[in-house]
Amino acid sequence: MDNSRRNFLRNAGLFSLGTLASSAVGNEGLNKLDQLGKLAAIDGGKYTLPVLPYAYNALEPFIDKQTMEIHHTKHHQAYVDNLNKALESYTGKDLESPHSFENIFKVVSKLPAAIRNNAGGHYNHSLFWSLMKANPEGYKSIPEGKSAELINKTFGSFEAFQKQFTDAALKRFGSGWAWAYLESGVLKIGSTANQDNPLMNNAEIQGKPVLALDVWEHAYYLKYQNKRADYINNWWNVVNWNKVNDLLA
Ligand code: MN
């Protein structure tokens, strides 16, 4: 891969340390992944951990360096490794090639839990990293452009949207994710358990994710202990609204 291609991928929040061309996945698979949000790095038929588009300490003071480092290098890496293992050992007939997120999620109800949980974990975390950006000065982070328009039209105000999303994140019992997503072009808010997401064929909510928040304790426990509400309130400072706009486009 030449440097301009590598830089393009880096800027797009999508990169692999090796080549992106993959015999097992092929261009069609990559294009499909692209449609799902320019996320997955697949190298030689294996999923790989995406490089973060910022340093581990970049989201401080809102999300601390140690949490980010462990979350990315331990938790996310484990989803990637376990997804590769689960796909290698899969012998069923329901999953089509390439083993893209799109193909996995559309038949996920028929697949082993290890594929569901780890494909969800890899997709959700890749999306989550891309939906945050540094804001060391703590400027009020508010949507602009497409996201602002759609939020105001649908929820009346950003504050109303923020409150509903925060409630969804707070009320998810145990481990899971809060989402804003498009269902038939309508912007909605909801949550899912474990590593489920709205792209999964039998998830509690259905649609295309445009904003994601990890509310597993591993996402906040080191800094916030049991105070999920404080974590959520601080997370709003580092939301990357440009990425939300890209996903809405
Ligand atoms: Mn997580």
CSV table of C-alpha atoms and ligand atoms in Angstrom, one decimal:
chain,number,residue,atom,x,y,z
A,1,MET,CA,0.0,0.0,0.0
A,2,ASP,CA,1.5,3.4,-0.9
A,3,ASN,CA,1.6,6.2,1.6
A,4,SER,CA,-1.2,8.3,0.1
A,5,ARG,CA,-3.6,5.3,0.3
A,6,ARG,CA,-2.5,4.6,3.8
A,7,ASN,CA,-3.0,8.2,4.8
A,8,PHE,CA,-6.4,8.2,3.2
A,9,LEU,CA,-7.4,5.2,5.1
A,10,ARG,CA,-6.0,6.6,8.3
A,11,ASN,CA,-8.0,9.8,7.8
A,12,ALA,CA,-11.1,7.8,7.0
A,13,GLY,CA,-10.7,6.1,10.4
A,14,LEU,CA,-10.1,2.8,8.6
A,15,PHE,CA,-6.7,1.2,8.4
A,16,SER,CA,-4.9,-2.0,8.6
A,17,LEU,CA,-1.2,-2.5,9.3
A,18,GLY,CA,-0.9,-4.7,6.3
A,19,THR,CA,-2.4,-4.6,2.8
A,20,LEU,CA,-6.1,-4.2,2.6
A,21,ALA,CA,-6.5,-6.5,-0.4
A,22,SER,CA,-7.7,-9.8,0.8
A,23,SER,CA,-8.1,-13.0,-1.1
A,24,ALA,CA,-10.7,-14.3,1.3
A,25,VAL,CA,-12.8,-11.1,1.4
A,26,GLY,CA,-12.2,-9.5,-2.0
A,27,ASN,CA,-13.2,-6.1,-3.2
A,28,GLU,CA,-16.9,-6.8,-3.1
A,29,GLY,CA,-16.6,-7.6,0.6
A,30,LEU,CA,-14.6,-4.5,1.3
A,31,ASN,CA,-17.2,-2.4,-0.6
A,32,LYS,CA,-19.9,-3.9,1.5
A,33,LEU,CA,-17.9,-3.2,4.7
A,34,ASP,CA,-17.5,0.3,3.4
A,35,GLN,CA,-21.2,0.8,3.2
A,36,LEU,CA,-21.5,-0.3,6.8
A,37,GLY,CA,-19.5,2.6,8.0
A,38,LYS,CA,-15.9,2.4,6.7
A,39,LEU,CA,-14.8,0.3,9.6
A,40,ALA,CA,-13.4,-3.0,9.3
A,41,ALA,CA,-9.8,-3.7,8.6
A,42,ILE,CA,-9.5,-7.1,7.1
A,43,ASP,CA,-6.0,-8.4,6.4
A,44,GLY,CA,-5.4,-11.7,4.6
A,45,GLY,CA,-8.9,-12.8,5.4
A,46,LYS,CA,-8.5,-12.0,9.1
A,47,TYR,CA,-10.0,-9.2,11.0
A,48,THR,CA,-7.4,-6.9,12.6
A,49,LEU,CA,-7.5,-4.4,15.4
A,50,PRO,CA,-7.9,-0.9,13.9
A,51,VAL,CA,-5.3,1.7,15.0
A,52,LEU,CA,-7.0,4.5,17.0
A,53,PRO,CA,-7.3,7.8,15.2
A,54,TYR,CA,-5.9,9.6,18.2
A,55,ALA,CA,-3.5,8.9,21.2
A,56,TYR,CA,-4.7,7.0,24.2
A,57,ASN,CA,-4.6,10.1,26.3
A,58,ALA,CA,-6.3,12.3,23.7
A,59,LEU,CA,-9.8,12.1,25.2
A,60,GLU,CA,-8.6,13.3,28.6
A,61,PRO,CA,-9.9,14.7,30.9
A,62,PHE,CA,-13.2,13.0,30.0
A,63,ILE,CA,-11.9,9.5,29.2
A,64,ASP,CA,-8.6,8.6,30.8
A,65,LYS,CA,-5.5,7.1,29.1
A,66,GLN,CA,-5.4,3.9,31.0
A,67,THR,CA,-9.1,3.1,30.3
A,68,MET,CA,-8.5,3.8,26.6
A,69,GLU,CA,-5.4,1.7,26.4
A,70,ILE,CA,-6.9,-1.4,28.2
A,71,HIS,CA,-10.2,-1.0,26.3
A,72,HIS,CA,-8.4,-1.0,22.9
A,73,THR,CA,-5.5,-3.3,23.4
A,74,LYS,CA,-7.2,-5.9,25.7
A,75,HIS,CA,-10.9,-5.8,25.3
A,76,HIS,CA,-11.2,-4.9,21.6
A,77,GLN,CA,-8.2,-7.1,20.7
A,78,ALA,CA,-9.9,-10.0,22.4
A,79,TYR,CA,-13.1,-9.5,20.3
A,80,VAL,CA,-11.0,-9.5,17.1
A,81,ASP,CA,-9.0,-12.6,18.1
A,82,ASN,CA,-12.0,-14.5,19.2
A,83,LEU,CA,-14.0,-13.5,16.1
A,84,ASN,CA,-11.2,-14.9,13.9
A,85,LYS,CA,-11.2,-18.1,15.9
A,86,ALA,CA,-14.9,-18.5,15.8
A,87,LEU,CA,-15.0,-17.9,12.0
A,88,GLU,CA,-12.2,-20.4,11.4
A,89,SER,CA,-14.1,-23.1,13.3
A,90,TYR,CA,-17.5,-22.4,11.8
A,91,THR,CA,-18.7,-25.3,9.7
A,92,GLY,CA,-22.4,-24.3,9.2
A,93,LYS,CA,-24.1,-23.4,6.0
A,94,ASP,CA,-25.9,-20.2,7.0
A,95,LEU,CA,-23.0,-17.7,6.7
A,96,GLU,CA,-22.2,-16.6,3.2
A,97,SER,CA,-18.7,-15.6,2.0
A,98,PRO,CA,-17.2,-13.2,2.4
A,99,HIS,CA,-17.5,-13.2,6.2
A,100,SER,CA,-18.2,-9.5,6.2
A,101,PHE,CA,-20.0,-7.8,9.0
A,102,GLU,CA,-23.0,-7.3,6.7
A,103,ASN,CA,-23.2,-11.1,5.9
A,104,ILE,CA,-22.7,-12.0,9.6
A,105,PHE,CA,-25.2,-9.6,11.0
A,106,LYS,CA,-28.0,-10.4,8.5
A,107,VAL,CA,-28.1,-14.1,9.6
A,108,VAL,CA,-26.7,-13.7,13.1
A,109,SER,CA,-29.7,-15.3,14.7
A,110,LYS,CA,-28.6,-18.6,13.1
A,111,LEU,CA,-24.9,-18.3,14.0
A,112,PRO,CA,-23.0,-19.5,17.1
A,113,ALA,CA,-22.9,-17.0,20.0
A,114,ALA,CA,-19.2,-16.7,19.7
A,115,ILE,CA,-19.6,-15.2,16.2
A,116,ARG,CA,-22.4,-12.9,17.3
A,117,ASN,CA,-20.7,-11.6,20.4
A,118,ASN,CA,-17.3,-11.1,18.9
A,119,ALA,CA,-18.4,-9.7,15.5
A,120,GLY,CA,-20.6,-7.3,17.5
A,121,GLY,CA,-17.7,-6.5,19.8
A,122,HIS,CA,-15.4,-5.7,16.9
A,123,TYR,CA,-17.9,-3.7,14.9
A,124,ASN,CA,-19.2,-1.7,17.8
A,125,HIS,CA,-15.8,-0.8,19.2
A,126,SER,CA,-14.5,0.2,15.8
A,127,LEU,CA,-17.5,2.5,15.3
A,128,PHE,CA,-17.2,3.8,18.9
A,129,TRP,CA,-13.6,4.9,18.5
A,130,SER,CA,-14.4,6.8,15.3
A,131,LEU,CA,-17.3,8.6,17.0
A,132,MET,CA,-15.0,10.3,19.5
A,133,LYS,CA,-12.5,13.1,19.2
A,134,ALA,CA,-10.2,15.1,21.4
A,135,ASN,CA,-11.6,18.1,23.2
A,136,PRO,CA,-9.0,19.0,25.9
A,137,GLU,CA,-10.4,22.5,26.3
A,138,GLY,CA,-13.8,21.1,27.0
A,139,TYR,CA,-15.7,23.3,24.5
A,140,LYS,CA,-19.4,22.4,24.4
A,141,SER,CA,-19.6,19.8,21.7
A,142,ILE,CA,-22.8,20.3,19.7
A,143,PRO,CA,-24.0,18.8,16.4
A,144,GLU,CA,-23.8,20.9,13.3
A,145,GLY,CA,-25.1,20.5,9.7
A,146,LYS,CA,-27.0,17.3,8.9
A,147,SER,CA,-27.0,15.9,12.4
A,148,ALA,CA,-28.2,19.2,13.9
A,149,GLU,CA,-31.0,19.4,11.3
A,150,LEU,CA,-32.2,15.9,11.8
A,151,ILE,CA,-32.0,16.0,15.6
A,152,ASN,CA,-33.9,19.3,15.8
A,153,LYS,CA,-36.5,18.1,13.3
A,154,THR,CA,-37.0,14.8,15.2
A,155,PHE,CA,-36.5,15.6,18.8
A,156,GLY,CA,-37.2,19.4,18.9
A,157,SER,CA,-33.8,20.3,20.3
A,158,PHE,CA,-30.3,18.9,20.9
A,159,GLU,CA,-31.0,18.9,24.7
A,160,ALA,CA,-34.1,16.7,24.2
A,161,PHE,CA,-32.1,14.3,22.1
A,162,GLN,CA,-29.3,14.3,24.6
A,163,LYS,CA,-31.7,13.6,27.5
A,164,GLN,CA,-33.3,10.7,25.7
A,165,PHE,CA,-30.0,9.2,24.6
A,166,THR,CA,-28.6,9.5,28.1
A,167,ASP,CA,-31.7,7.8,29.6
A,168,ALA,CA,-31.3,4.9,27.1
A,169,ALA,CA,-27.7,4.6,28.2
A,170,LEU,CA,-28.5,4.8,31.9
A,171,LYS,CA,-31.4,2.4,31.8
A,172,ARG,CA,-29.7,-0.4,29.9
A,173,PHE,CA,-29.3,-2.9,32.7
A,174,GLY,CA,-26.0,-4.6,32.9
A,175,SER,CA,-23.7,-4.6,29.9
A,176,GLY,CA,-24.7,-3.1,26.5
A,177,TRP,CA,-24.7,-0.1,24.2
A,178,ALA,CA,-26.8,3.0,23.6
A,179,TRP,CA,-27.5,3.9,20.0
A,180,ALA,CA,-28.9,6.6,17.8
A,181,TYR,CA,-29.8,4.9,14.5
A,182,LEU,CA,-31.8,5.4,11.3
A,183,GLU,CA,-34.8,3.2,10.8
A,184,SER,CA,-36.3,3.7,7.4
A,185,GLY,CA,-34.8,7.2,7.4
A,186,VAL,CA,-36.2,8.1,10.8
A,187,LEU,CA,-33.7,9.0,13.6
A,188,LYS,CA,-34.3,6.9,16.7
A,189,ILE,CA,-32.7,6.2,20.1
A,190,GLY,CA,-32.4,2.8,21.8
A,191,SER,CA,-30.1,0.4,23.4
A,192,THR,CA,-29.0,-3.2,23.1
A,193,ALA,CA,-27.6,-5.9,25.5
A,194,ASN,CA,-24.1,-7.3,25.4
A,195,GLN,CA,-22.4,-6.7,22.0
A,196,ASP,CA,-25.6,-6.6,20.0
A,197,ASN,CA,-26.2,-3.7,17.6
A,198,PRO,CA,-29.1,-2.5,15.4
A,199,LEU,CA,-27.6,-4.2,12.3
A,200,MET,CA,-28.2,-7.7,13.7
A,201,ASN,CA,-31.3,-9.4,12.2
A,202,ASN,CA,-32.9,-10.1,15.6
A,203,ALA,CA,-31.6,-7.3,17.7
A,204,GLU,CA,-34.1,-5.4,20.0
A,205,ILE,CA,-33.8,-2.4,17.6
A,206,GLN,CA,-33.3,-2.4,13.9
A,207,GLY,CA,-31.5,0.2,11.7
A,208,LYS,CA,-28.2,1.8,10.7
A,209,PRO,CA,-26.2,3.1,13.7
A,210,VAL,CA,-25.1,6.7,13.6
A,211,LEU,CA,-24.1,7.2,17.2
A,212,ALA,CA,-22.8,4.6,19.7
A,213,LEU,CA,-22.0,4.6,23.4
A,214,ASP,CA,-20.4,1.7,25.2
A,215,VAL,CA,-21.9,1.3,28.7
A,216,TRP,CA,-20.1,-1.9,29.7
A,217,GLU,CA,-18.3,-1.2,33.0
A,218,HIS,CA,-15.0,-1.8,31.4
A,219,ALA,CA,-15.6,1.4,29.4
A,220,TYR,CA,-15.6,3.6,32.6
A,221,TYR,CA,-14.9,1.7,35.8
A,222,LEU,CA,-11.3,2.7,36.3
A,223,LYS,CA,-12.1,6.5,36.3
A,224,TYR,CA,-15.8,6.6,37.2
A,225,GLN,CA,-16.2,3.4,39.3
A,226,ASN,CA,-20.0,2.7,39.4
A,227,LYS,CA,-21.0,6.2,38.3
A,228,ARG,CA,-22.3,5.5,34.8
A,229,ALA,CA,-24.1,8.8,34.8
A,230,ASP,CA,-20.9,10.8,35.2
A,231,TYR,CA,-19.2,8.9,32.5
A,232,ILE,CA,-22.1,9.5,30.1
A,233,ASN,CA,-22.2,13.3,30.9
A,234,ASN,CA,-18.5,13.6,30.3
A,235,TRP,CA,-18.6,11.5,27.1
A,236,TRP,CA,-20.8,14.1,25.4
A,237,ASN,CA,-17.8,16.4,25.4
A,238,VAL,CA,-15.9,14.1,23.0
A,239,VAL,CA,-18.6,13.1,20.5
A,240,ASN,CA,-17.3,13.5,17.0
A,241,TRP,CA,-20.3,15.1,15.3
A,242,ASN,CA,-18.5,15.1,11.9
A,243,LYS,CA,-18.4,11.4,12.0
A,244,VAL,CA,-22.2,11.3,12.8
A,245,ASN,CA,-22.7,13.5,9.8
A,246,ASP,CA,-20.7,11.1,7.6
A,247,LEU,CA,-22.9,8.2,8.8
A,248,LEU,CA,-26.1,10.2,8.1
A,249,ALA,CA,-24.9,11.1,4.6
B,1,MN,MN,-16.1,-2.0,25.4
